[in-house]
Amino acid sequence: MVLVTNKDLMVPARKNGYAVGAFNVQNLESMSAIAEAATEEKSPVIMQVTPSVIKYAGLAYISNLVKTAAELAPVPIALHLDHGGDFETAVKCIDAGFSSVMIDGSFLSFDENVDVTKRVVSVAHPKGVSVEAELGKLAGVEERTVAEKDAILTDPEAVVEFVKKTGVDTLAVAIGTSHGAYKFKSEAKLDLERLKTISKKIGIPLVLHGASSVPQGIVEKANKYGAELSGAKGIPETELTKAISLGIAKINIDTDLRLAFTATVREALTNSPKNFDPRKILGPAKDAMKEVAKGKMRLFGSSGKA
Ligand code: G3H
Ligand code: 13P
Ligand code: ZN
């Protein structure tokens, strides 16, 4: 199959009340974990890469890994730039054959965010590439780490003007999630009323970043083999299914994949001290990642939709 766009996958998802998982990939192992999960679940899937992954792996290597997955897999796959930080990065990815890009202007003023998003849309749309933007600002660990006190929930009054002025295809909203493994100190709850209001105002598919659930079984396994992750806490799965019923059509998952992968690397190294074949360490880690992704596809309702 050829790459499809996020819009191709997300419009039917919003219409039919499910969400497509957008999984961050960094290398061969994570790419094939997600491709195998989608194939086994018969699910459409979005593979996304951040600017820091592009720096780590190289644009040509990482984009061609995902393009190869799309060619070989019997399910539709989108290649998406996650948290594109500026116009130039978005254009580089469009030129490299990405089918979708995010321009993350959440750290800019409203007018500057409109301006840069509009410029990206004007380059992307003629090439058949879909565009995601963000209104509001999530807390947590990303390239530009945002402190909790600087997080801003999406203003429902601003979304209609933003979408109209930019022509963006999909919109990421801030409703109380955050990036990384430490999302809540007290009650784990999303502002679903805010999401409902936003959803009533705009019909385009919505995106939820920072949506990892930080499964406690995986955290315990990591800690058992030497990690120090006490206090890690994520989004309850019930909040995610409610968010899907209110218009969320793409759910971003990175942390849960990283946790599963590294917990299993720790386990393999501890249990087989005589092994020095990387495939016997990375293979089980890839399989653990795949199982997490398959569980998300079932939870989000995208299983069987390809
Ligand atoms: O927001 C996305 C990530 O979880 C942070 O990814 O470490 O690849 O920049 P990164
Ligand atoms: P998590 O850190 O919750 O996995 O969020 C990932 C994300 O939003 C990537 O854009
Ligand atoms: Zn994100």
CSV table of C-alpha atoms and ligand atoms in Angstrom, one decimal:
chain,number,residue,atom,x,y,z
A,1,MET,CA,0.0,0.0,0.0
A,2,VAL,CA,1.1,3.6,-0.4
A,3,LEU,CA,1.1,6.1,2.6
A,4,VAL,CA,-2.2,7.6,3.5
A,5,THR,CA,-2.8,10.9,5.3
A,6,ASN,CA,-3.9,11.4,8.8
A,7,LYS,CA,-7.0,13.1,7.5
A,8,ASP,CA,-7.8,10.0,5.4
A,9,LEU,CA,-7.7,7.9,8.6
A,10,MET,CA,-9.2,10.4,11.0
A,11,VAL,CA,-12.3,11.6,9.2
A,12,PRO,CA,-13.9,8.2,9.2
A,13,ALA,CA,-12.7,7.6,12.8
A,14,ARG,CA,-14.5,10.7,14.1
A,15,LYS,CA,-17.6,9.9,12.0
A,16,ASN,CA,-17.8,6.4,13.4
A,17,GLY,CA,-16.7,7.0,17.0
A,18,TYR,CA,-13.3,5.4,17.2
A,19,ALA,CA,-9.7,6.8,17.3
A,20,VAL,CA,-6.6,5.9,15.4
A,21,GLY,CA,-3.5,5.3,17.5
A,22,ALA,CA,-0.5,7.6,16.6
A,23,PHE,CA,2.6,5.8,17.9
A,24,ASN,CA,6.0,7.5,18.1
A,25,VAL,CA,8.7,5.5,16.4
A,26,GLN,CA,12.4,5.9,16.7
A,27,ASN,CA,14.2,3.0,15.0
A,28,LEU,CA,13.7,-0.3,13.2
A,29,GLU,CA,12.4,-2.1,16.3
A,30,SER,CA,9.7,0.4,17.2
A,31,MET,CA,8.6,0.8,13.5
A,32,SER,CA,8.2,-3.0,13.1
A,33,ALA,CA,6.5,-3.3,16.5
A,34,ILE,CA,3.8,-0.9,15.3
A,35,ALA,CA,3.6,-2.4,11.8
A,36,GLU,CA,3.1,-5.9,13.2
A,37,ALA,CA,0.6,-4.7,15.8
A,38,ALA,CA,-1.5,-2.9,13.1
A,39,THR,CA,-1.3,-5.9,10.8
A,40,GLU,CA,-2.4,-8.4,13.5
A,41,GLU,CA,-5.2,-6.1,14.7
A,42,LYS,CA,-6.3,-5.2,11.1
A,43,SER,CA,-6.1,-1.6,12.2
A,44,PRO,CA,-5.2,1.6,10.4
A,45,VAL,CA,-2.2,3.3,12.1
A,46,ILE,CA,-0.2,6.5,12.3
A,47,MET,CA,3.6,6.3,12.8
A,48,GLN,CA,4.9,9.6,13.9
A,49,VAL,CA,8.4,11.0,14.4
A,50,THR,CA,9.5,14.0,16.3
A,51,PRO,CA,12.3,16.4,15.3
A,52,SER,CA,14.5,14.9,18.0
A,53,VAL,CA,14.1,11.4,16.4
A,54,ILE,CA,15.0,12.9,13.0
A,55,LYS,CA,18.2,14.2,14.7
A,56,TYR,CA,18.8,10.8,16.2
A,57,ALA,CA,18.0,8.5,13.3
A,58,GLY,CA,18.4,10.8,10.2
A,59,LEU,CA,15.5,11.9,8.1
A,60,ALA,CA,16.1,9.6,5.2
A,61,TYR,CA,16.6,6.5,7.4
A,62,ILE,CA,13.5,7.0,9.6
A,63,SER,CA,11.2,8.1,6.8
A,64,ASN,CA,12.2,5.2,4.5
A,65,LEU,CA,11.7,2.7,7.4
A,66,VAL,CA,8.1,3.9,7.7
A,67,LYS,CA,7.5,4.1,3.9
A,68,THR,CA,8.8,0.5,3.6
A,69,ALA,CA,6.3,-0.6,6.4
A,70,ALA,CA,3.5,1.1,4.4
A,71,GLU,CA,4.5,-0.7,1.2
A,72,LEU,CA,4.6,-4.1,2.8
A,73,ALA,CA,1.7,-3.9,5.3
A,74,PRO,CA,-1.8,-4.9,4.3
A,75,VAL,CA,-3.2,-2.0,6.4
A,76,PRO,CA,-3.2,1.8,5.8
A,77,ILE,CA,-0.3,3.6,7.4
A,78,ALA,CA,0.4,7.4,7.7
A,79,LEU,CA,3.8,8.9,8.2
A,80,HIS,CA,3.4,12.0,10.4
A,81,LEU,CA,5.7,14.7,11.7
A,82,ASP,CA,5.0,15.0,15.5
A,83,HIS,CA,5.6,18.4,17.1
A,84,GLY,CA,7.1,20.1,14.1
A,85,GLY,CA,8.6,23.2,15.7
A,86,ASP,CA,8.9,25.5,12.8
A,87,PHE,CA,7.9,26.1,9.1
A,88,GLU,CA,11.3,24.9,7.8
A,89,THR,CA,11.1,21.5,9.6
A,90,ALA,CA,7.5,20.9,8.3
A,91,VAL,CA,8.6,21.7,4.7
A,92,LYS,CA,11.6,19.4,5.0
A,93,CYS,CA,9.3,16.6,6.0
A,94,ILE,CA,6.8,17.3,3.3
A,95,ASP,CA,9.7,17.2,0.8
A,96,ALA,CA,10.9,13.9,2.3
A,97,GLY,CA,7.5,12.3,1.5
A,98,PHE,CA,5.6,12.6,4.8
A,99,SER,CA,1.9,12.2,4.3
A,100,SER,CA,1.0,14.4,7.3
A,101,VAL,CA,2.7,17.1,9.4
A,102,MET,CA,2.1,18.8,12.7
A,103,ILE,CA,3.0,22.4,13.1
A,104,ASP,CA,3.2,23.0,16.8
A,105,GLY,CA,2.7,26.7,17.4
A,106,SER,CA,1.4,26.2,20.9
A,107,PHE,CA,4.3,28.2,22.4
A,108,LEU,CA,3.4,31.2,20.1
A,109,SER,CA,0.8,33.9,20.4
A,110,PHE,CA,-2.6,33.1,18.8
A,111,ASP,CA,-1.8,35.3,15.8
A,112,GLU,CA,1.7,33.9,15.3
A,113,ASN,CA,0.3,30.4,15.6
A,114,VAL,CA,-2.3,31.2,12.9
A,115,ASP,CA,0.4,32.7,10.7
A,116,VAL,CA,2.8,29.7,10.8
A,117,THR,CA,0.0,27.2,10.5
A,118,LYS,CA,-1.4,28.9,7.5
A,119,ARG,CA,2.0,29.0,5.8
A,120,VAL,CA,2.4,25.2,6.4
A,121,VAL,CA,-1.1,24.5,5.1
A,122,SER,CA,-0.3,26.5,1.9
A,123,VAL,CA,2.7,24.2,1.2
A,124,ALA,CA,1.2,21.0,2.4
A,125,HIS,CA,-2.3,21.0,0.8
A,126,PRO,CA,-1.2,21.3,-2.9
A,127,LYS,CA,1.0,18.2,-2.3
A,128,GLY,CA,-1.8,16.2,-0.7
A,129,VAL,CA,-0.3,16.3,2.8
A,130,SER,CA,-2.6,16.9,5.8
A,131,VAL,CA,-1.8,19.3,8.6
A,132,GLU,CA,-2.3,19.1,12.4
A,133,ALA,CA,-2.0,22.2,14.6
A,134,GLU,CA,-2.3,22.8,18.3
A,135,LEU,CA,-4.2,25.3,20.4
A,136,GLY,CA,-3.5,25.5,24.1
A,137,LYS,CA,-0.3,24.2,25.6
A,138,LEU,CA,0.4,20.8,27.2
A,139,ALA,CA,2.7,20.4,30.2
A,140,GLY,CA,5.4,17.8,30.3
A,141,VAL,CA,8.6,16.4,28.7
A,142,GLU,CA,9.1,17.2,25.0
A,143,GLU,CA,11.7,19.0,23.0
A,144,ARG,CA,10.5,22.3,24.6
A,145,THR,CA,9.7,21.0,28.1
A,146,VAL,CA,6.7,22.9,29.5
A,147,ALA,CA,6.3,23.3,33.3
A,148,GLU,CA,2.9,22.5,34.8
A,149,LYS,CA,2.3,26.1,35.7
A,150,ASP,CA,2.8,27.2,32.1
A,151,ALA,CA,0.3,24.7,30.6
A,152,ILE,CA,-2.8,26.3,29.1
A,153,LEU,CA,-6.1,24.5,28.3
A,154,THR,CA,-7.6,25.1,24.9
A,155,ASP,CA,-10.0,28.1,24.8
A,156,PRO,CA,-13.2,26.9,23.1
A,157,GLU,CA,-13.9,30.5,22.1
A,158,ALA,CA,-10.8,30.5,19.9
A,159,VAL,CA,-11.1,27.2,18.0
A,160,VAL,CA,-13.6,28.3,15.3
A,161,GLU,CA,-11.5,31.4,14.3
A,162,PHE,CA,-8.3,29.3,14.4
A,163,VAL,CA,-9.7,26.6,12.1
A,164,LYS,CA,-11.3,29.1,9.7
A,165,LYS,CA,-8.2,31.3,9.4
A,166,THR,CA,-5.7,28.4,9.0
A,167,GLY,CA,-7.6,25.7,7.0
A,168,VAL,CA,-6.0,23.1,9.2
A,169,ASP,CA,-7.2,19.5,8.8
A,170,THR,CA,-7.0,18.3,12.4
A,171,LEU,CA,-6.6,20.0,15.8
A,172,ALA,CA,-4.7,19.0,18.9
A,173,VAL,CA,-6.5,20.2,22.1
A,174,ALA,CA,-5.2,20.6,25.6
A,175,ILE,CA,-7.7,19.2,28.1
A,176,GLY,CA,-5.5,18.2,31.0
A,177,THR,CA,-3.2,15.6,29.5
A,178,SER,CA,0.6,16.1,29.6
A,179,HIS,CA,3.7,14.5,28.0
A,180,GLY,CA,5.7,11.9,29.9
A,181,ALA,CA,5.2,9.4,32.7
A,182,TYR,CA,4.2,11.8,35.5
A,183,LYS,CA,0.9,13.3,34.5
A,184,PHE,CA,-1.0,13.7,37.8
A,185,LYS,CA,0.0,14.3,41.4
A,186,SER,CA,-3.7,13.9,42.5
A,187,GLU,CA,-6.9,12.9,40.8
A,188,ALA,CA,-6.3,11.7,37.2
A,189,LYS,CA,-9.1,13.5,35.3
A,190,LEU,CA,-9.6,15.2,32.0
A,191,ASP,CA,-11.6,18.4,31.3
A,192,LEU,CA,-14.2,16.5,29.2
A,193,GLU,CA,-16.8,19.3,29.4
A,194,ARG,CA,-14.3,21.6,27.6
A,195,LEU,CA,-13.8,18.9,25.0
A,196,LYS,CA,-17.5,18.6,24.5
A,197,THR,CA,-17.8,22.3,24.0
A,198,ILE,CA,-15.0,22.4,21.5
A,199,SER,CA,-16.4,19.4,19.6
A,200,LYS,CA,-19.8,21.1,19.2
A,201,LYS,CA,-18.0,24.1,17.6
A,202,ILE,CA,-15.8,22.3,15.1
A,203,GLY,CA,-16.4,19.2,13.0
A,204,ILE,CA,-12.7,18.5,12.1
A,205,PRO,CA,-11.2,15.5,13.9
A,206,LEU,CA,-9.5,16.3,17.2
A,207,VAL,CA,-6.2,15.0,18.5
A,208,LEU,CA,-5.2,14.0,22.1
A,209,HIS,CA,-1.5,14.3,22.9
A,210,GLY,CA,0.0,13.0,26.1
A,211,ALA,CA,-2.4,10.1,26.3
A,212,SER,CA,-0.3,7.3,27.7
A,213,SER,CA,-1.9,5.4,30.6
A,214,VAL,CA,1.4,4.4,32.3
A,215,PRO,CA,0.4,0.8,33.0
A,216,GLN,CA,1.3,0.1,36.6
A,217,GLY,CA,2.3,-3.5,35.8
A,218,ILE,CA,4.9,-2.3,33.3
A,219,VAL,CA,6.2,0.3,35.8
A,220,GLU,CA,6.5,-2.4,38.4
A,221,LYS,CA,8.4,-4.6,36.0
A,222,ALA,CA,10.8,-1.8,35.2
A,223,ASN,CA,11.3,-1.0,38.9
A,224,LYS,CA,11.9,-4.7,39.6
A,225,TYR,CA,14.8,-4.7,37.2
A,226,GLY,CA,16.4,-1.5,38.4
A,227,ALA,CA,14.4,1.5,37.1
A,228,GLU,CA,13.4,4.3,39.4
A,229,LEU,CA,9.9,5.3,38.4
A,230,SER,CA,8.0,5.8,41.6
A,231,GLY,CA,5.0,8.1,41.3
A,232,ALA,CA,4.6,7.5,37.6
A,233,LYS,CA,0.9,7.9,36.7
A,234,GLY,CA,-1.0,8.3,33.4
A,235,ILE,CA,-4.5,8.8,31.9
A,236,PRO,CA,-7.1,6.3,33.0
A,237,GLU,CA,-8.4,4.2,30.0
A,238,THR,CA,-12.0,5.2,30.8
A,239,GLU,CA,-11.1,8.9,30.3
A,240,LEU,CA,-9.7,8.0,26.9
A,241,THR,CA,-12.8,6.2,25.7
A,242,LYS,CA,-15.0,9.1,26.9
A,243,ALA,CA,-12.7,11.5,25.0
A,244,ILE,CA,-13.1,9.3,21.8
A,245,SER,CA,-16.9,9.6,22.2
A,246,LEU,CA,-16.5,13.4,22.2
A,247,GLY,CA,-14.6,13.7,18.9
A,248,ILE,CA,-11.0,12.7,19.6
A,249,ALA,CA,-9.9,10.7,16.5
A,250,LYS,CA,-6.2,10.4,17.0
A,251,ILE,CA,-4.5,9.4,20.2
A,252,ASN,CA,-0.7,10.0,20.7
A,253,ILE,CA,1.2,7.3,22.5
A,254,ASP,CA,5.0,7.4,23.2
A,255,THR,CA,5.6,7.0,26.9
A,256,ASP,CA,3.8,3.6,27.2
A,257,LEU,CA,5.9,2.2,24.3
A,258,ARG,CA,9.1,3.4,25.8
A,259,LEU,CA,8.2,2.0,29.2
A,260,ALA,CA,7.4,-1.5,27.8
A,261,PHE,CA,10.5,-1.5,25.6
A,262,THR,CA,13.0,-0.5,28.3
A,263,ALA,CA,11.4,-2.6,31.1
A,264,THR,CA,11.9,-5.6,28.8
A,265,VAL,CA,15.5,-4.6,27.9
A,266,ARG,CA,16.2,-4.4,31.7
A,267,GLU,CA,14.6,-7.9,32.2
A,268,ALA,CA,16.5,-9.5,29.4
A,269,LEU,CA,19.9,-8.1,30.5
A,270,THR,CA,19.3,-9.1,34.1
A,271,ASN,CA,18.0,-12.6,33.3
A,272,SER,CA,20.6,-13.5,30.7
A,273,PRO,CA,23.9,-12.0,31.9
A,274,LYS,CA,25.9,-14.3,29.5
A,275,ASN,CA,24.0,-13.1,26.4
A,276,PHE,CA,25.6,-10.4,24.2
A,277,ASP,CA,23.5,-10.8,21.1
A,278,PRO,CA,21.5,-7.6,20.7
A,279,ARG,CA,18.7,-9.4,18.9
A,280,LYS,CA,18.0,-11.4,22.0
A,281,ILE,CA,17.6,-8.2,24.0
A,282,LEU,CA,15.8,-6.0,21.4
A,283,GLY,CA,13.6,-8.8,20.1
A,284,PRO,CA,11.6,-9.4,23.3
A,285,ALA,CA,11.5,-5.6,23.8
A,286,LYS,CA,10.0,-5.1,20.4
A,287,ASP,CA,7.4,-7.8,21.2
A,288,ALA,CA,6.5,-6.0,24.5
A,289,MET,CA,6.0,-2.8,22.6
A,290,LYS,CA,3.8,-4.6,20.0
A,291,GLU,CA,1.6,-6.0,22.7
A,292,VAL,CA,1.1,-2.5,24.2
A,293,ALA,CA,0.2,-1.1,20.7
A,294,LYS,CA,-2.3,-3.9,20.1
A,295,GLY,CA,-4.0,-3.2,23.4
A,296,LYS,CA,-4.3,0.5,22.4
A,297,MET,CA,-5.8,-0.4,19.0
A,298,ARG,CA,-8.5,-2.5,20.8
A,299,LEU,CA,-9.2,0.2,23.4
A,300,PHE,CA,-9.4,3.0,20.8
A,301,GLY,CA,-11.8,0.9,18.6
A,302,SER,CA,-9.6,0.9,15.5
A,303,SER,CA,-9.0,-2.9,15.5
A,304,GLY,CA,-10.8,-4.5,12.5
A,305,LYS,CA,-11.3,-1.1,10.8
A,306,ALA,CA,-8.6,-1.7,8.1
B,1,G3H,O1,5.8,14.7,22.4
B,1,G3H,C1,6.4,13.7,22.1
B,1,G3H,C2,7.4,12.9,22.8
B,1,G3H,O2,6.9,12.0,23.8
B,1,G3H,C3,8.7,13.5,23.1
B,1,G3H,O3,9.4,12.9,22.1
B,1,G3H,O4,11.7,12.8,23.0
B,1,G3H,O5,11.2,12.3,20.6
B,1,G3H,O6,11.1,14.6,21.4
B,1,G3H,P1,11.0,13.2,21.8
B,2,13P,P1,2.8,10.4,26.0
B,2,13P,O1,4.0,11.0,26.7
B,2,13P,O2,1.6,10.5,27.0
B,2,13P,O3,3.0,9.1,25.4
B,2,13P,O4,2.4,11.4,24.8
B,2,13P,C1,3.0,11.3,23.6
B,2,13P,C2,2.7,12.4,22.6
B,2,13P,O5,1.8,13.2,22.8
B,2,13P,C3,3.5,12.5,21.4
B,2,13P,O6,3.2,13.6,20.7
B,3,ZN,ZN,2.6,15.3,21.9
